[in-house]
Tab-separated table of C-alpha atoms and ligand atoms in Angstrom:
chain	number	residue	atom	x	y	z
R	832	UNK	CA	-0.088	0.048	-0.119
R	833	UNK	CA	1.089	3.610	-1.070
R	834	UNK	CA	2.107	5.299	1.826
R	835	UNK	CA	0.323	9.176	1.696
R	836	UNK	CA	1.304	12.841	2.773
R	837	UNK	CA	0.082	16.248	1.936
R	838	UNK	CA	3.168	17.465	0.918
R	839	UNK	CA	5.982	15.657	-0.058
R	840	UNK	CA	9.754	17.570	0.072
R	841	UNK	CA	12.909	16.365	-2.004
R	842	UNK	CA	15.621	17.735	-0.307
R	843	UNK	CA	17.013	18.526	3.333
R	844	UNK	CA	19.299	21.491	2.599
R	845	UNK	CA	18.347	24.584	4.301
R	846	UNK	CA	15.568	25.319	1.293
R	847	UNK	CA	13.748	22.076	1.936
R	848	UNK	CA	13.882	22.255	5.100
R	849	UNK	CA	12.168	25.749	5.726
R	850	UNK	CA	9.932	25.016	3.531
R	851	UNK	CA	8.918	21.736	5.422
R	852	UNK	CA	9.016	23.696	8.700
R	853	UNK	CA	6.553	26.727	7.512
R	854	UNK	CA	3.873	24.187	5.846
R	855	UNK	CA	3.821	22.026	8.893
R	856	UNK	CA	3.144	25.214	10.809
R	857	UNK	CA	0.798	26.008	8.608
R	858	UNK	CA	-0.906	22.368	9.450
R	859	UNK	CA	0.104	20.419	6.529
R	860	UNK	CA	1.161	16.931	6.750
R	861	UNK	CA	4.657	17.340	5.431
R	862	UNK	CA	7.291	14.253	4.517
R	863	UNK	CA	10.822	15.190	3.770
R	864	UNK	CA	13.065	13.115	1.853
R	865	UNK	CA	17.046	13.689	1.978
R	866	UNK	CA	19.348	10.934	-0.080
R	867	UNK	CA	22.001	11.490	2.504
R	868	UNK	CA	22.627	10.423	5.580
R	869	UNK	CA	22.702	13.961	7.135
R	870	UNK	CA	20.374	16.799	6.545
R	871	UNK	CA	21.663	20.332	5.268
R	872	UNK	CA	23.025	19.713	2.118
R	873	UNK	CA	25.541	22.571	0.683
R	874	UNK	CA	25.466	24.264	4.698
R	875	UNK	CA	27.184	21.271	5.905
R	876	UNK	CA	29.814	21.989	8.511
R	877	UNK	CA	32.354	19.365	9.217
R	878	UNK	CA	34.318	19.296	12.368
R	879	UNK	CA	37.900	18.444	13.114
R	880	UNK	CA	39.881	18.953	16.671
R	881	UNK	CA	37.566	21.936	17.188
R	882	UNK	CA	38.132	23.506	14.030
R	883	UNK	CA	34.434	23.854	12.166
R	884	UNK	CA	34.973	23.881	8.337
R	885	UNK	CA	31.658	24.830	6.498
R	886	UNK	CA	31.809	24.232	2.720
R	887	UNK	CA	33.965	27.264	1.774
R	888	UNK	CA	32.985	30.930	3.281
R	889	UNK	CA	29.962	30.641	4.269
R	890	UNK	CA	28.134	34.592	5.636
R	891	UNK	CA	24.676	34.983	6.544
R	892	UNK	CA	23.549	38.183	4.816
R	893	UNK	CA	21.336	40.027	7.488
R	894	UNK	CA	19.132	42.179	5.221
R	895	UNK	CA	18.358	38.811	3.264
R	896	UNK	CA	15.622	36.363	2.872
R	897	UNK	CA	17.542	33.522	4.829
R	898	UNK	CA	18.178	35.592	7.944
R	899	UNK	CA	14.086	36.884	7.909
R	900	UNK	CA	12.812	33.423	7.207
R	901	UNK	CA	15.182	31.830	9.922
R	902	UNK	CA	13.552	34.806	12.292
R	903	UNK	CA	10.071	33.998	11.543
R	904	UNK	CA	10.711	30.391	12.300
R	905	UNK	CA	12.478	31.468	15.749
R	906	UNK	CA	15.627	29.749	14.607
R	907	UNK	CA	18.432	31.320	16.678
R	908	UNK	CA	21.248	32.727	14.715
R	909	UNK	CA	24.379	33.059	16.838
R	910	UNK	CA	27.542	34.537	15.423
R	911	UNK	CA	29.318	38.179	14.737
R	912	UNK	CA	29.880	40.594	11.715
R	913	UNK	CA	33.403	41.046	10.460
R	914	UNK	CA	34.375	44.771	11.158
R	915	UNK	CA	36.438	46.653	8.501
R	916	UNK	CA	39.709	46.556	10.048
R	917	UNK	CA	42.449	44.358	9.007
R	918	UNK	CA	41.379	44.345	5.347
R	919	UNK	CA	43.488	44.469	2.370
R	920	UNK	CA	43.510	44.551	-1.040
R	921	UNK	CA	45.690	42.098	-3.220
R	922	UNK	CA	46.846	43.593	-6.001
R	923	UNK	CA	50.268	42.265	-8.261
R	924	UNK	CA	51.557	40.219	-5.275
R	925	UNK	CA	51.313	43.088	-2.697
R	926	UNK	CA	48.761	43.889	-0.056
R	927	UNK	CA	47.391	46.959	0.379
R	928	UNK	CA	44.665	49.056	3.186
R	929	UNK	CA	41.142	48.023	1.972
R	930	UNK	CA	39.217	50.687	0.881
R	931	UNK	CA	36.221	49.566	2.994
R	932	UNK	CA	35.333	52.913	4.242
R	933	UNK	CA	36.148	56.660	4.223
R	934	UNK	CA	39.121	56.138	6.616
R	935	UNK	CA	40.826	53.490	4.810
R	936	UNK	CA	39.821	54.806	1.481
R	937	UNK	CA	41.964	57.920	2.404
R	938	UNK	CA	44.834	55.977	3.964
R	939	UNK	CA	45.281	53.324	0.848
R	940	UNK	CA	48.054	53.308	-1.535
R	941	UNK	CA	45.668	51.446	-3.730
R	942	UNK	CA	44.784	54.048	-5.652
R	943	UNK	CA	45.639	57.669	-6.735
R	944	UNK	CA	44.128	60.716	-5.887
R	945	UNK	CA	41.752	60.604	-8.734
R	946	UNK	CA	40.895	57.101	-8.417
R	947	UNK	CA	39.845	57.677	-4.503
R	948	UNK	CA	37.740	60.424	-5.961
R	949	UNK	CA	36.001	57.986	-8.399
R	950	UNK	CA	35.649	54.968	-5.828
R	951	UNK	CA	34.258	57.344	-3.459
R	952	UNK	CA	31.548	58.870	-5.877
R	953	UNK	CA	30.498	55.220	-7.355
R	954	UNK	CA	30.015	53.595	-4.151
R	955	UNK	CA	28.090	56.619	-2.598
R	956	UNK	CA	26.348	56.409	-5.816
R	957	UNK	CA	25.989	53.099	-5.894
R	958	UNK	CA	23.462	53.216	-2.300
R	959	UNK	CA	21.142	55.339	-4.847
R	960	UNK	CA	20.641	53.046	-7.818
R	961	UNK	CA	17.292	51.329	-8.374
R	962	UNK	CA	18.140	47.747	-9.187
R	963	UNK	CA	15.047	47.035	-10.646
R	964	UNK	CA	15.914	49.511	-13.655
R	965	UNK	CA	18.727	47.684	-14.736
R	966	UNK	CA	16.800	44.429	-16.431
R	967	UNK	CA	18.843	43.219	-19.386
R	968	UNK	CA	22.100	44.701	-18.640
R	969	UNK	CA	25.176	42.751	-17.687
R	970	UNK	CA	27.434	43.911	-14.411
R	971	UNK	CA	29.986	44.359	-17.489
R	972	UNK	CA	28.191	46.628	-18.731
R	973	UNK	CA	26.874	48.888	-15.726
R	974	UNK	CA	30.809	48.947	-14.822
R	975	UNK	CA	31.700	50.195	-17.668
R	976	UNK	CA	29.015	52.781	-17.830
R	977	UNK	CA	29.661	53.898	-13.822
R	978	UNK	CA	32.697	53.257	-13.656
R	979	UNK	CA	35.638	55.395	-15.912
R	980	UNK	CA	39.024	54.208	-14.601
R	981	UNK	CA	40.648	50.987	-15.423
R	982	UNK	CA	42.043	50.801	-11.798
R	983	UNK	CA	39.089	51.762	-10.127
R	984	UNK	CA	36.688	49.585	-11.990
R	985	UNK	CA	38.795	46.682	-10.645
R	986	UNK	CA	38.122	47.397	-7.042
R	987	UNK	CA	34.588	48.131	-7.566
R	988	UNK	CA	34.452	44.621	-9.762
R	989	UNK	CA	36.079	43.058	-6.457
R	990	UNK	CA	33.336	44.595	-4.044
R	991	UNK	CA	30.756	42.682	-6.422
R	992	UNK	CA	32.574	39.712	-6.609
R	993	UNK	CA	32.851	38.947	-2.754
R	994	UNK	CA	29.435	39.807	-2.219
R	995	UNK	CA	27.619	37.753	-5.262
R	996	UNK	CA	30.240	34.830	-5.385
R	997	UNK	CA	30.430	35.447	-8.894
R	998	UNK	CA	33.301	36.399	-11.104
R	999	UNK	CA	31.595	36.355	-14.725
R	1000	UNK	CA	30.544	40.124	-14.887
R	1001	UNK	CA	29.518	39.502	-18.679
R	1002	UNK	CA	26.955	36.953	-17.981
R	1003	UNK	CA	25.604	38.249	-14.291
R	1004	UNK	CA	22.720	40.291	-14.426
R	1005	UNK	CA	23.618	43.633	-13.267
R	1006	UNK	CA	20.055	44.049	-11.009
R	1007	UNK	CA	20.970	41.119	-8.799
R	1008	UNK	CA	24.573	42.106	-8.894
R	1009	UNK	CA	23.863	45.566	-7.628
R	1010	UNK	CA	20.954	44.721	-5.335
R	1011	UNK	CA	23.126	41.858	-3.485
R	1012	UNK	CA	26.001	44.806	-3.010
R	1013	UNK	CA	23.533	47.190	-1.896
R	1014	UNK	CA	21.977	45.132	0.697
R	1015	UNK	CA	25.754	43.638	2.008
R	1016	UNK	CA	26.974	47.099	2.397
R	1017	UNK	CA	24.090	48.149	4.016
R	1018	UNK	CA	22.961	45.429	6.485
R	1019	UNK	CA	25.982	43.987	6.409
R	1020	UNK	CA	26.856	39.965	7.332
R	1021	UNK	CA	27.408	37.406	10.151
R	1022	UNK	CA	29.627	34.381	10.287
R	1023	UNK	CA	27.397	32.038	12.466
R	1024	UNK	CA	28.681	29.998	15.847
R	1025	UNK	CA	30.091	26.735	15.212
R	1026	UNK	CA	29.097	26.918	11.545
R	1027	UNK	CA	26.223	26.749	9.131
R	1028	UNK	CA	25.724	23.292	10.588
R	1029	UNK	CA	24.018	24.772	14.028
R	1030	UNK	CA	21.568	26.599	11.314
R	1031	UNK	CA	20.496	23.656	9.751
R	1032	UNK	CA	20.184	21.531	13.152
R	1033	UNK	CA	17.535	24.389	14.696
R	1034	UNK	CA	15.399	24.279	11.673
R	1035	UNK	CA	15.555	20.487	11.610
R	1036	UNK	CA	14.307	20.598	15.281
R	1037	UNK	CA	11.825	23.077	14.354
R	1038	UNK	CA	10.823	21.367	11.355
R	1039	UNK	CA	10.055	17.811	13.543
R	1040	UNK	CA	8.441	19.973	16.488
R	1041	UNK	CA	5.644	21.459	14.091
R	1042	UNK	CA	5.302	17.492	12.649
R	1043	UNK	CA	7.289	17.061	9.643
R	1044	UNK	CA	8.725	13.457	9.032
R	1045	UNK	CA	12.032	13.934	8.072
R	1046	UNK	CA	13.487	10.459	6.364
R	1047	UNK	CA	17.226	10.486	5.441
R	1048	UNK	CA	19.165	8.424	3.529
R	1049	UNK	CA	16.399	8.382	1.203
R	1050	UNK	CA	17.013	8.963	-2.619
R	1051	UNK	CA	13.920	10.144	-4.305
R	1052	UNK	CA	13.784	8.848	-8.072
R	1053	UNK	CA	10.661	9.715	-9.658
R	1054	UNK	CA	8.058	12.273	-9.379
R	1055	UNK	CA	4.786	10.700	-10.350
R	1056	UNK	CA	2.602	12.373	-12.617
R	1057	UNK	CA	-1.326	11.896	-13.788
R	1058	UNK	CA	-1.450	12.903	-17.194
R	1059	UNK	CA	-4.812	12.436	-18.458
R	1060	UNK	CA	-5.930	16.003	-17.794
R	1061	UNK	CA	-5.143	18.953	-19.555
R	1062	UNK	CA	-2.181	19.887	-17.346
R	1063	UNK	CA	-0.439	16.945	-16.047
R	1064	UNK	CA	-0.741	16.736	-12.357
R	1065	UNK	CA	2.192	15.895	-9.356
R	1066	UNK	CA	0.746	13.526	-7.463
R	1067	UNK	CA	3.394	11.643	-5.472
R	1068	UNK	CA	6.845	10.114	-5.865
R	1069	UNK	CA	8.914	6.696	-5.743
R	1070	UNK	CA	12.177	6.473	-3.765
R	1071	UNK	CA	14.931	4.482	-4.779
R	1072	UNK	CA	13.936	1.549	-2.627
R	1073	UNK	CA	10.799	1.103	-4.224
R	1074	UNK	CA	8.517	3.096	-1.327
R	1075	UNK	CA	5.635	4.954	-2.892
R	1076	UNK	CA	4.124	7.997	-1.462
R	1077	UNK	CA	1.175	9.552	-2.758
R	1078	UNK	CA	1.017	13.713	-2.001
R	1079	UNK	CA	-1.370	16.611	-2.547
R	1080	UNK	CA	1.579	18.445	-3.845
R	1081	UNK	CA	5.655	18.089	-4.285
R	1082	UNK	CA	8.193	20.431	-3.396
R	1083	UNK	CA	11.698	19.845	-5.141
R	1084	UNK	CA	14.334	21.742	-2.816
R	1085	UNK	CA	17.410	20.532	-5.364
R	1086	UNK	CA	19.499	21.627	-8.381
R	1087	UNK	CA	17.951	21.898	-12.009
R	1088	UNK	CA	19.279	18.887	-13.189
R	1089	UNK	CA	17.707	17.204	-9.469
R	1090	UNK	CA	14.121	18.821	-10.637
R	1091	UNK	CA	14.651	17.183	-14.517
R	1092	UNK	CA	15.710	13.746	-13.287
R	1093	UNK	CA	12.907	13.425	-11.560
R	1094	UNK	CA	10.345	14.083	-14.208
R	1095	UNK	CA	12.528	12.398	-17.237
R	1096	UNK	CA	10.768	13.649	-20.568
R	1097	UNK	CA	9.814	17.082	-19.400
R	1098	UNK	CA	11.173	19.442	-21.854
R	1099	UNK	CA	10.760	22.746	-19.997
R	1100	UNK	CA	12.367	20.898	-17.231
R	1101	UNK	CA	15.104	19.431	-19.194
R	1102	UNK	CA	15.845	23.359	-20.368
R	1103	UNK	CA	16.103	24.857	-17.168
R	1104	UNK	CA	18.878	22.409	-16.294
R	1105	UNK	CA	20.519	23.044	-19.651
R	1106	UNK	CA	20.393	26.805	-19.236
R	1107	UNK	CA	21.419	26.812	-15.836
R	1108	UNK	CA	25.014	28.267	-15.464
R	1109	UNK	CA	26.339	27.259	-12.213
R	1110	UNK	CA	28.709	29.185	-9.842
R	1111	UNK	CA	31.931	27.723	-8.866
R	1112	UNK	CA	34.296	28.154	-6.515
R	1113	UNK	CA	37.453	26.536	-5.104
R	1114	UNK	CA	38.289	26.291	-1.381
R	1115	UNK	CA	40.932	26.322	0.897
R	1116	UNK	CA	40.214	25.841	4.482
R	1117	UNK	CA	42.903	26.082	7.279
R	1118	UNK	CA	42.507	25.170	10.788
R	1119	UNK	CA	45.966	26.571	12.359
R	1120	UNK	CA	46.800	26.573	15.926
R	1121	UNK	CA	47.649	30.286	15.839
R	1122	UNK	CA	47.953	33.214	13.275
R	1123	UNK	CA	51.066	34.286	12.430
R	1124	UNK	CA	50.082	37.679	11.592
R	1125	UNK	CA	47.173	38.311	13.990
R	1126	UNK	CA	46.063	41.621	12.552
R	1127	UNK	CA	45.670	40.547	9.044
R	1128	UNK	CA	42.058	39.115	8.710
R	1129	UNK	CA	40.776	39.332	5.221
R	1130	UNK	CA	42.562	39.937	1.719
R	1131	UNK	CA	40.438	40.519	-1.495
R	1132	UNK	CA	41.907	39.843	-4.744
R	1133	UNK	CA	41.435	43.121	-7.124
R	1134	UNK	CA	43.719	41.893	-10.131
R	1135	UNK	CA	42.756	37.901	-9.346
R	1136	UNK	CA	39.122	36.479	-8.036
R	1137	UNK	CA	40.782	35.323	-4.804
R	1138	UNK	CA	39.693	35.434	-1.240
R	1139	UNK	CA	41.073	35.023	2.323
R	1140	UNK	CA	39.674	35.498	5.273
R	1141	UNK	CA	40.198	34.760	8.918
R	1142	UNK	CA	36.537	33.587	10.160
R	1143	UNK	CA	37.021	32.423	13.357
R	1144	UNK	CA	38.311	36.256	14.298
R	1145	UNK	CA	34.513	37.026	14.550
R	1146	UNK	CA	32.611	33.852	14.991
R	1147	UNK	CA	33.522	30.832	17.243
R	1148	UNK	CA	35.035	28.382	14.564
R	1149	UNK	CA	38.270	27.442	16.004
R	1150	UNK	CA	40.015	26.265	19.810
R	1151	UNK	CA	41.108	28.819	21.478
R	1152	UNK	CA	43.882	30.579	20.415
R	1153	UNK	CA	43.790	28.881	17.049
R	1154	UNK	CA	42.122	30.206	13.629
R	1155	UNK	CA	39.766	28.893	11.154
R	1156	UNK	CA	40.663	30.796	7.779
R	1157	UNK	CA	38.858	30.237	4.335
R	1158	UNK	CA	40.726	30.870	0.960
R	1159	UNK	CA	38.835	30.697	-2.236
R	1160	UNK	CA	39.083	31.394	-5.584
R	1161	UNK	CA	35.677	32.756	-7.151
R	1162	UNK	CA	35.890	30.861	-10.266
R	1163	UNK	CA	34.484	31.460	-14.288
R	1164	UNK	CA	34.596	34.760	-16.156
R	1165	UNK	CA	38.064	32.721	-17.797
R	1166	UNK	CA	38.967	31.322	-14.891
R	1167	UNK	CA	37.795	27.769	-14.724
R	1168	UNK	CA	40.297	26.225	-12.082
R	1169	UNK	CA	42.541	26.467	-9.122
R	1170	UNK	CA	45.060	24.676	-7.780
R	1171	UNK	CA	45.621	23.944	-4.647
R	1172	UNK	CA	49.303	25.461	-4.436
R	1173	UNK	CA	47.317	28.717	-6.176
R	1174	UNK	CA	45.734	29.112	-2.974
R	1175	UNK	CA	48.362	28.294	-0.339
R	1176	UNK	CA	50.300	31.592	-2.288
R	1177	UNK	CA	47.221	33.788	-1.512
R	1178	UNK	CA	47.476	32.839	2.128
R	1179	UNK	CA	51.334	33.164	2.064
R	1180	UNK	CA	50.657	36.793	1.427
R	1181	UNK	CA	48.183	37.036	4.104
R	1182	UNK	CA	49.565	35.021	6.401
R	1183	UNK	CA	53.254	34.301	5.791
R	1184	UNK	CA	54.604	31.139	8.070
R	1185	UNK	CA	51.439	29.653	8.272
R	1186	UNK	CA	52.501	26.266	7.387
R	1187	UNK	CA	54.168	25.625	10.321
R	1188	UNK	CA	50.901	26.390	12.387
R	1189	UNK	CA	48.443	23.719	10.370
R	1190	UNK	CA	46.573	21.734	12.677
R	1191	UNK	CA	44.158	20.505	9.500
R	1192	UNK	CA	43.132	21.549	6.066
R	1193	UNK	CA	41.171	20.823	3.454
R	1194	UNK	CA	40.812	21.665	-0.282
R	1195	UNK	CA	37.794	21.682	-2.632
R	1196	UNK	CA	38.598	22.612	-5.936
R	1197	UNK	CA	35.018	22.698	-7.340
R	1198	UNK	CA	32.302	23.790	-5.153
R	1199	UNK	CA	28.672	24.816	-6.619
R	1200	UNK	CA	28.245	27.655	-4.795
R	1201	UNK	CA	24.969	28.550	-6.614
R	1202	UNK	CA	23.224	26.304	-9.123
R	1203	UNK	CA	22.651	29.058	-11.547
R	1204	UNK	CA	23.978	32.337	-11.658
R	1205	UNK	CA	20.444	35.187	-12.311
R	1206	UNK	CA	21.565	36.154	-16.087
R	1207	UNK	CA	21.993	38.796	-17.907
R	1208	UNK	CA	19.162	38.747	-20.269
R	1209	UNK	CA	16.622	37.496	-17.600
R	1210	UNK	CA	17.551	39.173	-14.404
R	1211	UNK	CA	16.239	38.209	-11.316
R	1212	UNK	CA	12.633	38.345	-12.502
R	1213	UNK	CA	13.469	35.865	-15.136
R	1214	UNK	CA	14.704	32.989	-13.023
R	1215	UNK	CA	11.863	29.958	-13.095
R	1216	UNK	CA	9.510	28.984	-10.407
R	1217	UNK	CA	8.674	28.513	-7.341
R	1218	UNK	CA	5.561	27.563	-9.317
R	1219	UNK	CA	5.778	24.896	-11.775
R	1220	UNK	CA	3.216	26.116	-14.206
R	1221	UNK	CA	2.896	23.272	-16.121
R	1222	UNK	CA	2.762	20.751	-13.655
R	1223	UNK	CA	-0.203	20.892	-11.381
R	1224	UNK	CA	1.164	20.485	-7.793
R	1225	UNK	CA	4.869	20.706	-8.420
R	1226	UNK	CA	7.030	23.847	-6.519
R	1227	UNK	CA	10.279	23.858	-6.894
R	1228	UNK	CA	12.889	25.760	-4.277
R	1229	UNK	CA	16.518	26.709	-4.646
R	1230	UNK	CA	19.365	29.165	-5.123
R	1231	UNK	CA	18.021	29.443	-8.812
R	1232	UNK	CA	14.608	30.135	-8.068
R	1233	UNK	CA	12.276	32.998	-7.846
R	1234	UNK	CA	12.444	36.719	-8.125
R	1235	UNK	CA	13.910	37.548	-4.996
R	1236	UNK	CA	17.889	37.438	-3.650
R	1237	UNK	CA	20.965	35.097	-4.491
R	1238	UNK	CA	22.470	32.225	-3.041
R	1239	UNK	CA	20.597	31.152	0.428
R	1240	UNK	CA	18.891	33.857	0.336
R	1241	UNK	CA	17.049	32.923	-2.724
R	1242	UNK	CA	16.765	29.411	-1.329
R	1243	UNK	CA	14.701	30.479	1.792
R	1244	UNK	CA	12.900	33.247	-0.262
R	1245	UNK	CA	11.515	30.374	-2.566
R	1246	UNK	CA	10.556	28.329	0.084
R	1247	UNK	CA	8.663	31.237	1.770
R	1248	UNK	CA	6.750	31.300	-1.379
R	1249	UNK	CA	5.521	27.819	-1.438
R	1250	UNK	CA	4.830	27.643	1.997
R	1251	UNK	CA	2.529	30.781	1.398
R	1252	UNK	CA	0.675	29.640	-1.858
R	1253	UNK	CA	0.618	25.696	-0.420
R	1254	UNK	CA	-1.214	26.945	3.111
R	1255	UNK	CA	-3.173	29.426	1.052
R	1256	UNK	CA	-4.746	26.395	-1.550
R	1257	UNK	CA	-5.235	24.488	1.854
R	1258	UNK	CA	-7.145	27.461	3.586
R	1259	UNK	CA	-9.192	27.883	-0.042
R	1260	UNK	CA	-10.262	24.099	0.049
R	1261	UNK	CA	-11.142	24.298	3.683
R	1262	UNK	CA	-13.246	27.099	3.538
M	971	FAD	C1	31.493	27.432	-1.378
M	971	FAD	C2	30.616	27.980	-1.111
M	971	FAD	C3	30.144	29.143	0.046
M	971	FAD	C4	29.067	29.498	-0.003
M	971	FAD	N1	28.621	31.064	0.742
M	971	FAD	C5	27.480	31.574	0.592
M	971	FAD	C6	27.125	32.716	1.531
M	971	FAD	O1	28.143	33.378	1.774
M	971	FAD	N2	25.954	32.975	1.960
M	971	FAD	C7	24.945	32.726	1.429
M	971	FAD	O2	23.753	33.118	1.499
M	971	FAD	N3	25.104	31.040	0.635
M	971	FAD	C8	26.454	30.753	0.485
M	971	FAD	N4	26.469	29.286	-0.300
M	971	FAD	C9	24.941	28.750	-0.697
M	971	FAD	C10	24.819	28.308	-0.019
M	971	FAD	O3	24.965	27.055	0.505
M	971	FAD	C11	23.373	27.561	-0.509
M	971	FAD	O4	22.806	28.107	-1.196
M	971	FAD	C12	22.712	26.950	0.596
M	971	FAD	O5	22.603	26.142	1.240
M	971	FAD	C13	21.502	25.913	-0.646
M	971	FAD	O6	19.787	25.154	0.113
M	971	FAD	P1	19.445	24.521	-0.764
M	971	FAD	O7	18.699	23.911	0.097
M	971	FAD	O8	18.292	24.916	-2.039
M	971	FAD	O9	20.346	23.267	-1.405
M	971	FAD	P2	21.293	22.130	-1.053
M	971	FAD	O10	22.067	22.789	0.391
M	971	FAD	O11	21.836	21.716	-2.276
M	971	FAD	O12	20.431	21.195	-0.531
M	971	FAD	C14	19.930	20.184	-1.712
M	971	FAD	C15	19.440	18.942	-1.111
M	971	FAD	O13	18.661	18.223	-1.839
M	971	FAD	C16	19.570	16.704	-1.709
M	971	FAD	N5	18.530	15.826	-2.922
M	971	FAD	C17	18.861	16.495	-4.069
M	971	FAD	N6	18.384	15.300	-5.003
M	971	FAD	C18	17.372	14.323	-4.276
M	971	FAD	C19	16.866	13.340	-4.524
M	971	FAD	N7	16.726	12.918	-5.833
M	971	FAD	N8	16.232	12.675	-3.741
M	971	FAD	C20	16.709	13.032	-1.879
M	971	FAD	N9	17.835	14.249	-1.430
M	971	FAD	C21	17.972	15.004	-3.149
M	971	FAD	C22	20.347	16.936	-1.906
M	971	FAD	O14	21.509	15.663	-1.357
M	971	FAD	C23	20.787	18.174	-1.107
M	971	FAD	O15	21.005	17.812	0.288
M	971	FAD	C24	27.564	29.304	-0.469
M	971	FAD	C25	28.067	27.850	-0.920
M	971	FAD	C26	29.261	27.605	-0.937
M	971	FAD	C27	29.241	25.664	-2.064
């Protein structure tokens, strides 16, 4: 006999868990399936000898949808926001003070007087730009139109890179990039104590407390459809072990290719998967017994797409006296790969002598940061979902879905929309 549920959620990352928790709070019977043994997806944290490694550097945008949804669900978010001190711009192998505010802009030798004036003007002007008017424009086109000096353009592009994670300014939609940088500078970010698994754990506890049945090590292999009606309807799913569930609605909170593979033969979904241009990064994570240069906390590549940051300076991620350092290279835009030695070289510049203090380390050459960048032609408004118009009862959630935000913000914004729509539907049926 088939098992039944009101809503079947595929995927136990932040997006799936948040959607499930909100739906269950709204009175729906929810079953969530995660193929892995553990929940969290890309928000997973690994602990080694007291060092907490996120899957690459993770910052929660305090003005974004993820913070909003977690807040509404009562999920505690503990950590600290990085302040401006200890930041460097890295250009042609040299460190310069990072022009992150008025004082550092005056002091830095990264730019000459005219460049400083232009950078100040561009960053101030950026706050007033209406991002929604930039539809159809790439970030590169916006930079070319608004920043005249090449050396200033490099610096502004680096600020966009660190807040969007995208190195491909030609492909990235300007509306998404500008909105993201505006939010990042206005409200700032937070590094989470203990890593993002703390958010996952609290979210999973919230979901279970609301009544969600969470099934791990359960790979969904098919979304079942009724194809008799004018529009097909999702009516349940089948797990890899053969178990079948009947459901009133199915929410897939995975990558575009996961969605396409669950509904084979669906050309629209196959098209979404084919069009998605993933945003990738290489990541070197290092747990040190101490920092050789305790005041050097951040390096941002200006001529190269590099990032190095001591997250443990702000959040509890390392044992007392130790340091957790993230080094990353934003891939794309002509830089399709990174070697471990390249990233080691970045850390050599920020923390010379770090190798003598290594307790634990990990190199991951090609992480998927975002399943799809908001593309130039379509912008945020042109992203797919969360409603899958041509399959009734099917919804998608993820960092490639819907008109709001990037990264985890897009996942949780789309989760919120799906929960609102499905709760509304239940209310309408009950009335
Ligand atoms: C290096 C790096 C840095 C990042 N930095 C930031 C940052 O600073 N700020 C930020 O906001 N975001 C950041 N992100 C992005 C953030 O981690 C993701 O946006 C977020 O975790 C995505 O959550 P999700 O639930 O949408 O997807 P995922 O975490 O990918 O979860 C999808 C889940 O679905 C499961 N699944 C897929 N198919 C099936 C199936 N058939 N059956 C069962 N289960 C299935 C998968 O196993 C997975 O657990 C970063 C990501 C990376 C990799």
